[in-house]
PDB file of C-alpha atoms in Angstrom:
ATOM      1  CA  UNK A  21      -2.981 -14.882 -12.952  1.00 68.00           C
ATOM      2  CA  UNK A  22      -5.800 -12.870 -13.411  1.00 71.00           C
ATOM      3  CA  UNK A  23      -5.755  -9.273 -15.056  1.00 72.00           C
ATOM      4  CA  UNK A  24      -8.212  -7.194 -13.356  1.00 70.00           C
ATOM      5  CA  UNK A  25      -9.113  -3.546 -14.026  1.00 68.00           C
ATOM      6  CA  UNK A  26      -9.653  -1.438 -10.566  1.00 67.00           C
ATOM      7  CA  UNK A  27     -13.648  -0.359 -11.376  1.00 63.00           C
ATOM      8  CA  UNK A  28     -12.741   3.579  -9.790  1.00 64.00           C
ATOM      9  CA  UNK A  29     -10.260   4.143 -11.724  1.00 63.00           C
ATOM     10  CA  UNK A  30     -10.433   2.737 -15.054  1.00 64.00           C
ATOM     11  CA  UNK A  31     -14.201   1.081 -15.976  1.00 59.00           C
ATOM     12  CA  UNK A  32     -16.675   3.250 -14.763  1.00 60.00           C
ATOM     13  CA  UNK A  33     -15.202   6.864 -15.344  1.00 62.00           C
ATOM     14  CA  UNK A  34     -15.015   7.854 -11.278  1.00 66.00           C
ATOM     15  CA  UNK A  35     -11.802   9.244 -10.548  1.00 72.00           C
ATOM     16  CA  UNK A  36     -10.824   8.732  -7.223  1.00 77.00           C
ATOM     17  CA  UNK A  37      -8.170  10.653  -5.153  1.00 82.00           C
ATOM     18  CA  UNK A  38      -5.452   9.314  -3.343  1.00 86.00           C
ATOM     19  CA  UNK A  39      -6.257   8.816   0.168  1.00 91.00           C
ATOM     20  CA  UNK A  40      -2.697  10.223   1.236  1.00 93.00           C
ATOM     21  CA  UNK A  41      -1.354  13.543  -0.034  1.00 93.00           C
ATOM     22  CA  UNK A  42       2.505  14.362   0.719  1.00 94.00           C
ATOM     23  CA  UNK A  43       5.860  14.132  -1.065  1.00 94.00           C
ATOM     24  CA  UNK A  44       8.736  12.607   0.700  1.00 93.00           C
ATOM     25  CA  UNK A  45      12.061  11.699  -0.052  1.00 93.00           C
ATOM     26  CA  UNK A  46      13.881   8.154  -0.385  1.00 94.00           C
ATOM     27  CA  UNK A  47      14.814   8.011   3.237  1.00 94.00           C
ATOM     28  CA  UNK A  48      11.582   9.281   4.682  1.00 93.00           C
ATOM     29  CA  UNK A  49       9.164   7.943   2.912  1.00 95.00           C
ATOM     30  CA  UNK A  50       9.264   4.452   4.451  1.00 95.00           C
ATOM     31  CA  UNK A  51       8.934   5.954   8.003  1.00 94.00           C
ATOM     32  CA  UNK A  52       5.679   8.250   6.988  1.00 94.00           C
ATOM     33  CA  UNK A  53       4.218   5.184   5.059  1.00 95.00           C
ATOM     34  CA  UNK A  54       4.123   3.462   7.990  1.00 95.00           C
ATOM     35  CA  UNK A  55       3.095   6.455  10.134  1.00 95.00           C
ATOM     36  CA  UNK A  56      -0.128   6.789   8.122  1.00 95.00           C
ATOM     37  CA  UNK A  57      -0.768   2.691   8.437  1.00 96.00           C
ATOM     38  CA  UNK A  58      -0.544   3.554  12.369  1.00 95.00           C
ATOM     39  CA  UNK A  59      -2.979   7.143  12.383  1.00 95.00           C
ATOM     40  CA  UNK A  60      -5.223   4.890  10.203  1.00 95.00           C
ATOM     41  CA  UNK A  61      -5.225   1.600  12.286  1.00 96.00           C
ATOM     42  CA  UNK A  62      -5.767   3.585  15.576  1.00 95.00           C
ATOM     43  CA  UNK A  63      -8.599   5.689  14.311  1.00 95.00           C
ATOM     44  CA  UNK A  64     -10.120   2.420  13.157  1.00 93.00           C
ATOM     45  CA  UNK A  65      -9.835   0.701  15.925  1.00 93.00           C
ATOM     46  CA  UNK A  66     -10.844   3.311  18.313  1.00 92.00           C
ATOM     47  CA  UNK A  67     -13.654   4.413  16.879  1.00 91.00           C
ATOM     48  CA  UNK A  68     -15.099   0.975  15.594  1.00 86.00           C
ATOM     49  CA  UNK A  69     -18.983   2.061  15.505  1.00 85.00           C
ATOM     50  CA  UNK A  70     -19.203   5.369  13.702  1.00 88.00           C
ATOM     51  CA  UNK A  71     -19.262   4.092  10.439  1.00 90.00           C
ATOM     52  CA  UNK A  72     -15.741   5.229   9.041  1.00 93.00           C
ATOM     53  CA  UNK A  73     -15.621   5.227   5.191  1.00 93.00           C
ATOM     54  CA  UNK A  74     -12.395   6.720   4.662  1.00 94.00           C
ATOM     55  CA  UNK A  75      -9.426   8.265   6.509  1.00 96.00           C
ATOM     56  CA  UNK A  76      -7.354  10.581   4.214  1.00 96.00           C
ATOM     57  CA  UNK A  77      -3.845  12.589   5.251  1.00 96.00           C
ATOM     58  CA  UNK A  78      -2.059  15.466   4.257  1.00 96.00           C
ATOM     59  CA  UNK A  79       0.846  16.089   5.165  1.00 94.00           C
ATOM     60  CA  UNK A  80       2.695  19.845   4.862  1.00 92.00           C
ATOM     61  CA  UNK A  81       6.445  20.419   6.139  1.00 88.00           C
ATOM     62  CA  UNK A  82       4.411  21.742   9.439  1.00 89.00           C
ATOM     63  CA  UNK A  83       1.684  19.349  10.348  1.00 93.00           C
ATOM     64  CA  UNK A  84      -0.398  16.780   9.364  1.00 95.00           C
ATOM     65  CA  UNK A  85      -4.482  17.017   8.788  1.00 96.00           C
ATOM     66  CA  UNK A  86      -6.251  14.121   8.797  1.00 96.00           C
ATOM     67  CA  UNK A  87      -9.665  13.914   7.548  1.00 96.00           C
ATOM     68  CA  UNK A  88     -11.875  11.310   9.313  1.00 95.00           C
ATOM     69  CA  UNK A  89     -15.206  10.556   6.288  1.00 95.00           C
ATOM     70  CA  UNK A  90     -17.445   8.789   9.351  1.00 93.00           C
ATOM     71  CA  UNK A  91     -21.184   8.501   8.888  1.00 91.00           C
ATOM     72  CA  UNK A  92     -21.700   9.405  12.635  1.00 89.00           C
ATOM     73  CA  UNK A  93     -19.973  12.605  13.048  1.00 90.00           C
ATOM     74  CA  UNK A  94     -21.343  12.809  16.453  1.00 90.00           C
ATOM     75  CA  UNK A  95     -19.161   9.894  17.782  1.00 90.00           C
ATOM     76  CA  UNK A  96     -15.611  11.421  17.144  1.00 90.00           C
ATOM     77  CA  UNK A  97     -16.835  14.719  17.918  1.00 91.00           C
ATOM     78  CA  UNK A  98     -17.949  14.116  20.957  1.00 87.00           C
ATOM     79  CA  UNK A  99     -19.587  16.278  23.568  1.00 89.00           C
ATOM     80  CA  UNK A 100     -17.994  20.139  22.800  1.00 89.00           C
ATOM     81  CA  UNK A 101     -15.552  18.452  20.747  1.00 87.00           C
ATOM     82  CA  UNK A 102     -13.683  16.478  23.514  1.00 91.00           C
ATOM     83  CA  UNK A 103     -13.522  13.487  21.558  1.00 91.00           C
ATOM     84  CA  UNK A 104     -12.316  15.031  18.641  1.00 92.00           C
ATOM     85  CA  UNK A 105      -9.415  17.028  21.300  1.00 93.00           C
ATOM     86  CA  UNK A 106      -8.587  13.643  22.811  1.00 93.00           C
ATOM     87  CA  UNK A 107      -7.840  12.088  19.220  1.00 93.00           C
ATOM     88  CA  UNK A 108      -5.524  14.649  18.217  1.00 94.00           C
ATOM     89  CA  UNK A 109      -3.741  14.448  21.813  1.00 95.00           C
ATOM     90  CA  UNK A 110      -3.340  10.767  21.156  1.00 94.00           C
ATOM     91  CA  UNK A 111      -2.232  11.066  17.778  1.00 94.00           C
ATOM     92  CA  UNK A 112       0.682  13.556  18.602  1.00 94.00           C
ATOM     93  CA  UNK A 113       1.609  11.081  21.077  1.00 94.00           C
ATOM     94  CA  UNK A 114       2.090   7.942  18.712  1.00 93.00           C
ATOM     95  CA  UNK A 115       3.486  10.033  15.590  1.00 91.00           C
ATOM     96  CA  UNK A 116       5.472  13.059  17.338  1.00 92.00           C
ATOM     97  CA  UNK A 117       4.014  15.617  15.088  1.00 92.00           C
ATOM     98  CA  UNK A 118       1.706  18.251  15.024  1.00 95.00           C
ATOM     99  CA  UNK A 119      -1.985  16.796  13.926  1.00 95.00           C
ATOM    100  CA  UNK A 120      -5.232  18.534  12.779  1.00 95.00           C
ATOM    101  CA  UNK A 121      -8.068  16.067  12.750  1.00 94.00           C
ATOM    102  CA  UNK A 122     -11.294  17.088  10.728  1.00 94.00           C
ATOM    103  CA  UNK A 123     -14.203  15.210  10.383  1.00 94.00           C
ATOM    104  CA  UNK A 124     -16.208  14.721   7.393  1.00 94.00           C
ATOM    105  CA  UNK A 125     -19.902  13.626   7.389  1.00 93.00           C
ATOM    106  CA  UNK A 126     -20.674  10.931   4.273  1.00 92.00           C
ATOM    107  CA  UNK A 127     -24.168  12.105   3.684  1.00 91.00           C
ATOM    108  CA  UNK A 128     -25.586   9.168   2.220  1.00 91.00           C
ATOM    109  CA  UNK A 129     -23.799   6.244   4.093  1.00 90.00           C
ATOM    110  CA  UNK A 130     -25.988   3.407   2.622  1.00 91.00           C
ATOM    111  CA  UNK A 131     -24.724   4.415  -0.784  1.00 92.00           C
ATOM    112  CA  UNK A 132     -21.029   4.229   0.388  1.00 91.00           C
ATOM    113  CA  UNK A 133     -19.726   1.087  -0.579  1.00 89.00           C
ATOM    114  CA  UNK A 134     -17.178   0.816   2.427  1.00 91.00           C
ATOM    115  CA  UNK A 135     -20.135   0.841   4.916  1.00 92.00           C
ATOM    116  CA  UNK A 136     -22.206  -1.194   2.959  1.00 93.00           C
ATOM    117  CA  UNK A 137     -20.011  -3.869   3.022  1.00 92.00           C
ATOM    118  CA  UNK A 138     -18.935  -3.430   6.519  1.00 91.00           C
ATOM    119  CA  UNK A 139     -22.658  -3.622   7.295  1.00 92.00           C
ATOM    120  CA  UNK A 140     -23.065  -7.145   5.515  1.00 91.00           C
ATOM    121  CA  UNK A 141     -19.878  -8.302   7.604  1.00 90.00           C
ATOM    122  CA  UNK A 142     -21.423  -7.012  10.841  1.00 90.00           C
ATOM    123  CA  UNK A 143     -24.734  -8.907   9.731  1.00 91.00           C
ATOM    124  CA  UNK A 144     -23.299 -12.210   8.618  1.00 88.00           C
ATOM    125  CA  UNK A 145     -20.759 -11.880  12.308  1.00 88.00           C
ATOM    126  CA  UNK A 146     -23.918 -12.288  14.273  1.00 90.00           C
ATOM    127  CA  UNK A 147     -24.949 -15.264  12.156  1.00 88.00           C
ATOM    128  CA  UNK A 148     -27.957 -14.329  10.225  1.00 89.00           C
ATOM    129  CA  UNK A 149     -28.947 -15.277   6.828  1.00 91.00           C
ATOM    130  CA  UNK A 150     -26.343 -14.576   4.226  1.00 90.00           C
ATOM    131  CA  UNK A 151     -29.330 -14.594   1.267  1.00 91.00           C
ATOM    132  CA  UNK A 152     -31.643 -12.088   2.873  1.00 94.00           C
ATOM    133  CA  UNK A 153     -29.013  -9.899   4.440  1.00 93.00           C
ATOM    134  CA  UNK A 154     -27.566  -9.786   0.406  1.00 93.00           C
ATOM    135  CA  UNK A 155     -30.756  -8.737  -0.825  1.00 94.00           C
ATOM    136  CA  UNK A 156     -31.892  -6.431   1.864  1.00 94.00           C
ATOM    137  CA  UNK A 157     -28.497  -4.483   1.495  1.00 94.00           C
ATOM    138  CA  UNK A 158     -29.058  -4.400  -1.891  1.00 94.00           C
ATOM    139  CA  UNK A 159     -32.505  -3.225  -2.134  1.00 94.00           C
ATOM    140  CA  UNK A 160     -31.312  -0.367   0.216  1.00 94.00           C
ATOM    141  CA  UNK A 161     -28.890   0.545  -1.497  1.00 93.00           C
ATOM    142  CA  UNK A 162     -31.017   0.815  -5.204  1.00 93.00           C
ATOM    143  CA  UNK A 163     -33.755   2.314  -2.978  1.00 94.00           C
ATOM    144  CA  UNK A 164     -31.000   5.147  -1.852  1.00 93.00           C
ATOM    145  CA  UNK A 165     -30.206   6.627  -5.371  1.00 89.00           C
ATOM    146  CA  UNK A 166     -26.934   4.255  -6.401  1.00 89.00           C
ATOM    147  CA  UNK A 167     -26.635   3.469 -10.078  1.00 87.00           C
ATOM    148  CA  UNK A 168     -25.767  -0.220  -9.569  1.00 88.00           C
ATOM    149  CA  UNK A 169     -24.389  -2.867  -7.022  1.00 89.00           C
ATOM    150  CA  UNK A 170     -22.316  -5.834  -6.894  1.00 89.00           C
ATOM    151  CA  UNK A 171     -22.273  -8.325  -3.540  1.00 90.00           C
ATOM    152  CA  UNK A 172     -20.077 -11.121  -3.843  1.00 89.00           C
ATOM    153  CA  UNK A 173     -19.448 -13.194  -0.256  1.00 89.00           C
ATOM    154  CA  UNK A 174     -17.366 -16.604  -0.209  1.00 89.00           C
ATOM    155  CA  UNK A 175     -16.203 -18.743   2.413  1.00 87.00           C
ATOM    156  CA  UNK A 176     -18.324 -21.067   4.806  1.00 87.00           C
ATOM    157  CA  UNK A 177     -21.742 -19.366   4.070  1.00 84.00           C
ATOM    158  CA  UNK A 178     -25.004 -20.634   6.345  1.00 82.00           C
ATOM    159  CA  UNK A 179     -22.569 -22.615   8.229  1.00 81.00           C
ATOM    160  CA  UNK A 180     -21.462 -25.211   6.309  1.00 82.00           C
ATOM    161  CA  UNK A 181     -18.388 -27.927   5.757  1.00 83.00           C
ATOM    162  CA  UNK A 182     -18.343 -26.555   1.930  1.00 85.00           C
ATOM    163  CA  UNK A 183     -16.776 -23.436   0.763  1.00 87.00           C
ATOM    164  CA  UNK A 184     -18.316 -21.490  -1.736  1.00 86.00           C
ATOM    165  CA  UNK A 185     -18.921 -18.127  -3.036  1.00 87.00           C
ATOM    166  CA  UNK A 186     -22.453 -16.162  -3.536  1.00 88.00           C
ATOM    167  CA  UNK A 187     -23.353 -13.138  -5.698  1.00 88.00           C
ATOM    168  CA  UNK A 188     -25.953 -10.835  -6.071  1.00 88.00           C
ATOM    169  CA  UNK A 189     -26.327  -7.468  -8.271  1.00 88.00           C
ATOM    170  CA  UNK A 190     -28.925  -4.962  -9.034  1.00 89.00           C
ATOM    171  CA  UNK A 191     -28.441  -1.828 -12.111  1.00 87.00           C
ATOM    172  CA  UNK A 192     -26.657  -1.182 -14.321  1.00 79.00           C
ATOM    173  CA  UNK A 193     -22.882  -1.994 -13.662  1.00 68.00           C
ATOM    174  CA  UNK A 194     -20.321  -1.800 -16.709  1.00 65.00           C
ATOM    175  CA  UNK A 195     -18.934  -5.089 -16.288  1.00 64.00           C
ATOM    176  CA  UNK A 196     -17.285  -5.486 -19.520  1.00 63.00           C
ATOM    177  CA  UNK A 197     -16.564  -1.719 -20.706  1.00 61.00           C
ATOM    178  CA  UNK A 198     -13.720   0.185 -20.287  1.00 58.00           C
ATOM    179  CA  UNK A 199     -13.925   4.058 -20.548  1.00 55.00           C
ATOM    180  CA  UNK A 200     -10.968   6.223 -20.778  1.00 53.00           C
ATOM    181  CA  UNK A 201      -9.850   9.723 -21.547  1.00 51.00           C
ATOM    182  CA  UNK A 202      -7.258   9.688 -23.952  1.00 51.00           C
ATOM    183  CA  UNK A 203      -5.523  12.473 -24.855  1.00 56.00           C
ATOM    184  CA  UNK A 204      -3.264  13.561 -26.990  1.00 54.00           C
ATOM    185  CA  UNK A 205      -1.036  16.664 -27.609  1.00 44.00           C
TER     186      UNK A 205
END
């Protein structure tokens, strides 16, 4: 078995927040767990070409908000917000509760490593080059401000009978230190 560190969390000093924000007890928590899976899958699927990065939920005793991150704000939106009043109207409908739904706009969505690899899926789905889509994504992304990036793809690459796995990196990426705030009182 492997022992791997999570990179957000532990290696580079990001902290990341928990994409769902609620407290329940024993007997619900297995039901809303399960209700977020759904509001996320939906959304997902719905809305397949706006670029979603993230979808994070709060939940208070009285509703639930859930915060769409999309690098095309315009497509949930919609026209005068219909979209965005549709979404909520089918949301209510699969989870029975009162929803807010707020969009977010991820300013710089080649930096965002979410759509950065969905973009590299997308490319290598309509069968181009695995090499040059690597290093084009990767020169994007250095040429957009990021600090560092890591590209690993495996599988059939190019076609072929043979399995293997490709990588590619660019900056400086803390591969082997760990940072932590330790402290003590």
């Amino acid at each position: 078995m492997g022992q791997k560190v999570r990179p957000t969390g532990f290696r580079t000093g990001i902290f990341v927040d928990w994409l769902s924000t609620w407290y329940a007890n024993k007997q619900d928590f297995s039901d809303l767990l399960v209700e977020d899976f759904k509001i996320r899958k939906y959304v997902k699927k719905r809305y397949g070409g706006a670029q979603i990065s993230k979808i994070r939920i709060q939940r208070t005793r009285e509703k639930v908000v859930v915060y769409v991150h999309s690098g095309r704000v315009g497509m949930i939106i919609g026209k005068k917000g219909a979209e965005v009043d549709k979404l909520t109207k089918e949301l209510e409908d699969l989870t029975h509760r009162h929803i807010e739904v707020k969009t977010v706009e991820v300013n710089r969505p080649e930096v965002d490593p979410q759509l950065v690899a969905e973009s590299i899926a997308e490319q290598l789905a309509k069968r181009s080059s695995f090499r040059r889509t690597m290093k084009k994504h990767i020169d994007q992304t250095m040429e957009a401000g990021a600090k560092g990036i890591k590209v690993l793809m495996a599988g059939r690459l190019g076609g072929s009978e043979m399995a293997r796995s490709e990588g590619g990196m660019a900056g400086s990426i803390p591969l082997s230190t760990l940072r932590a705030k330790v402290e003590y009182g």
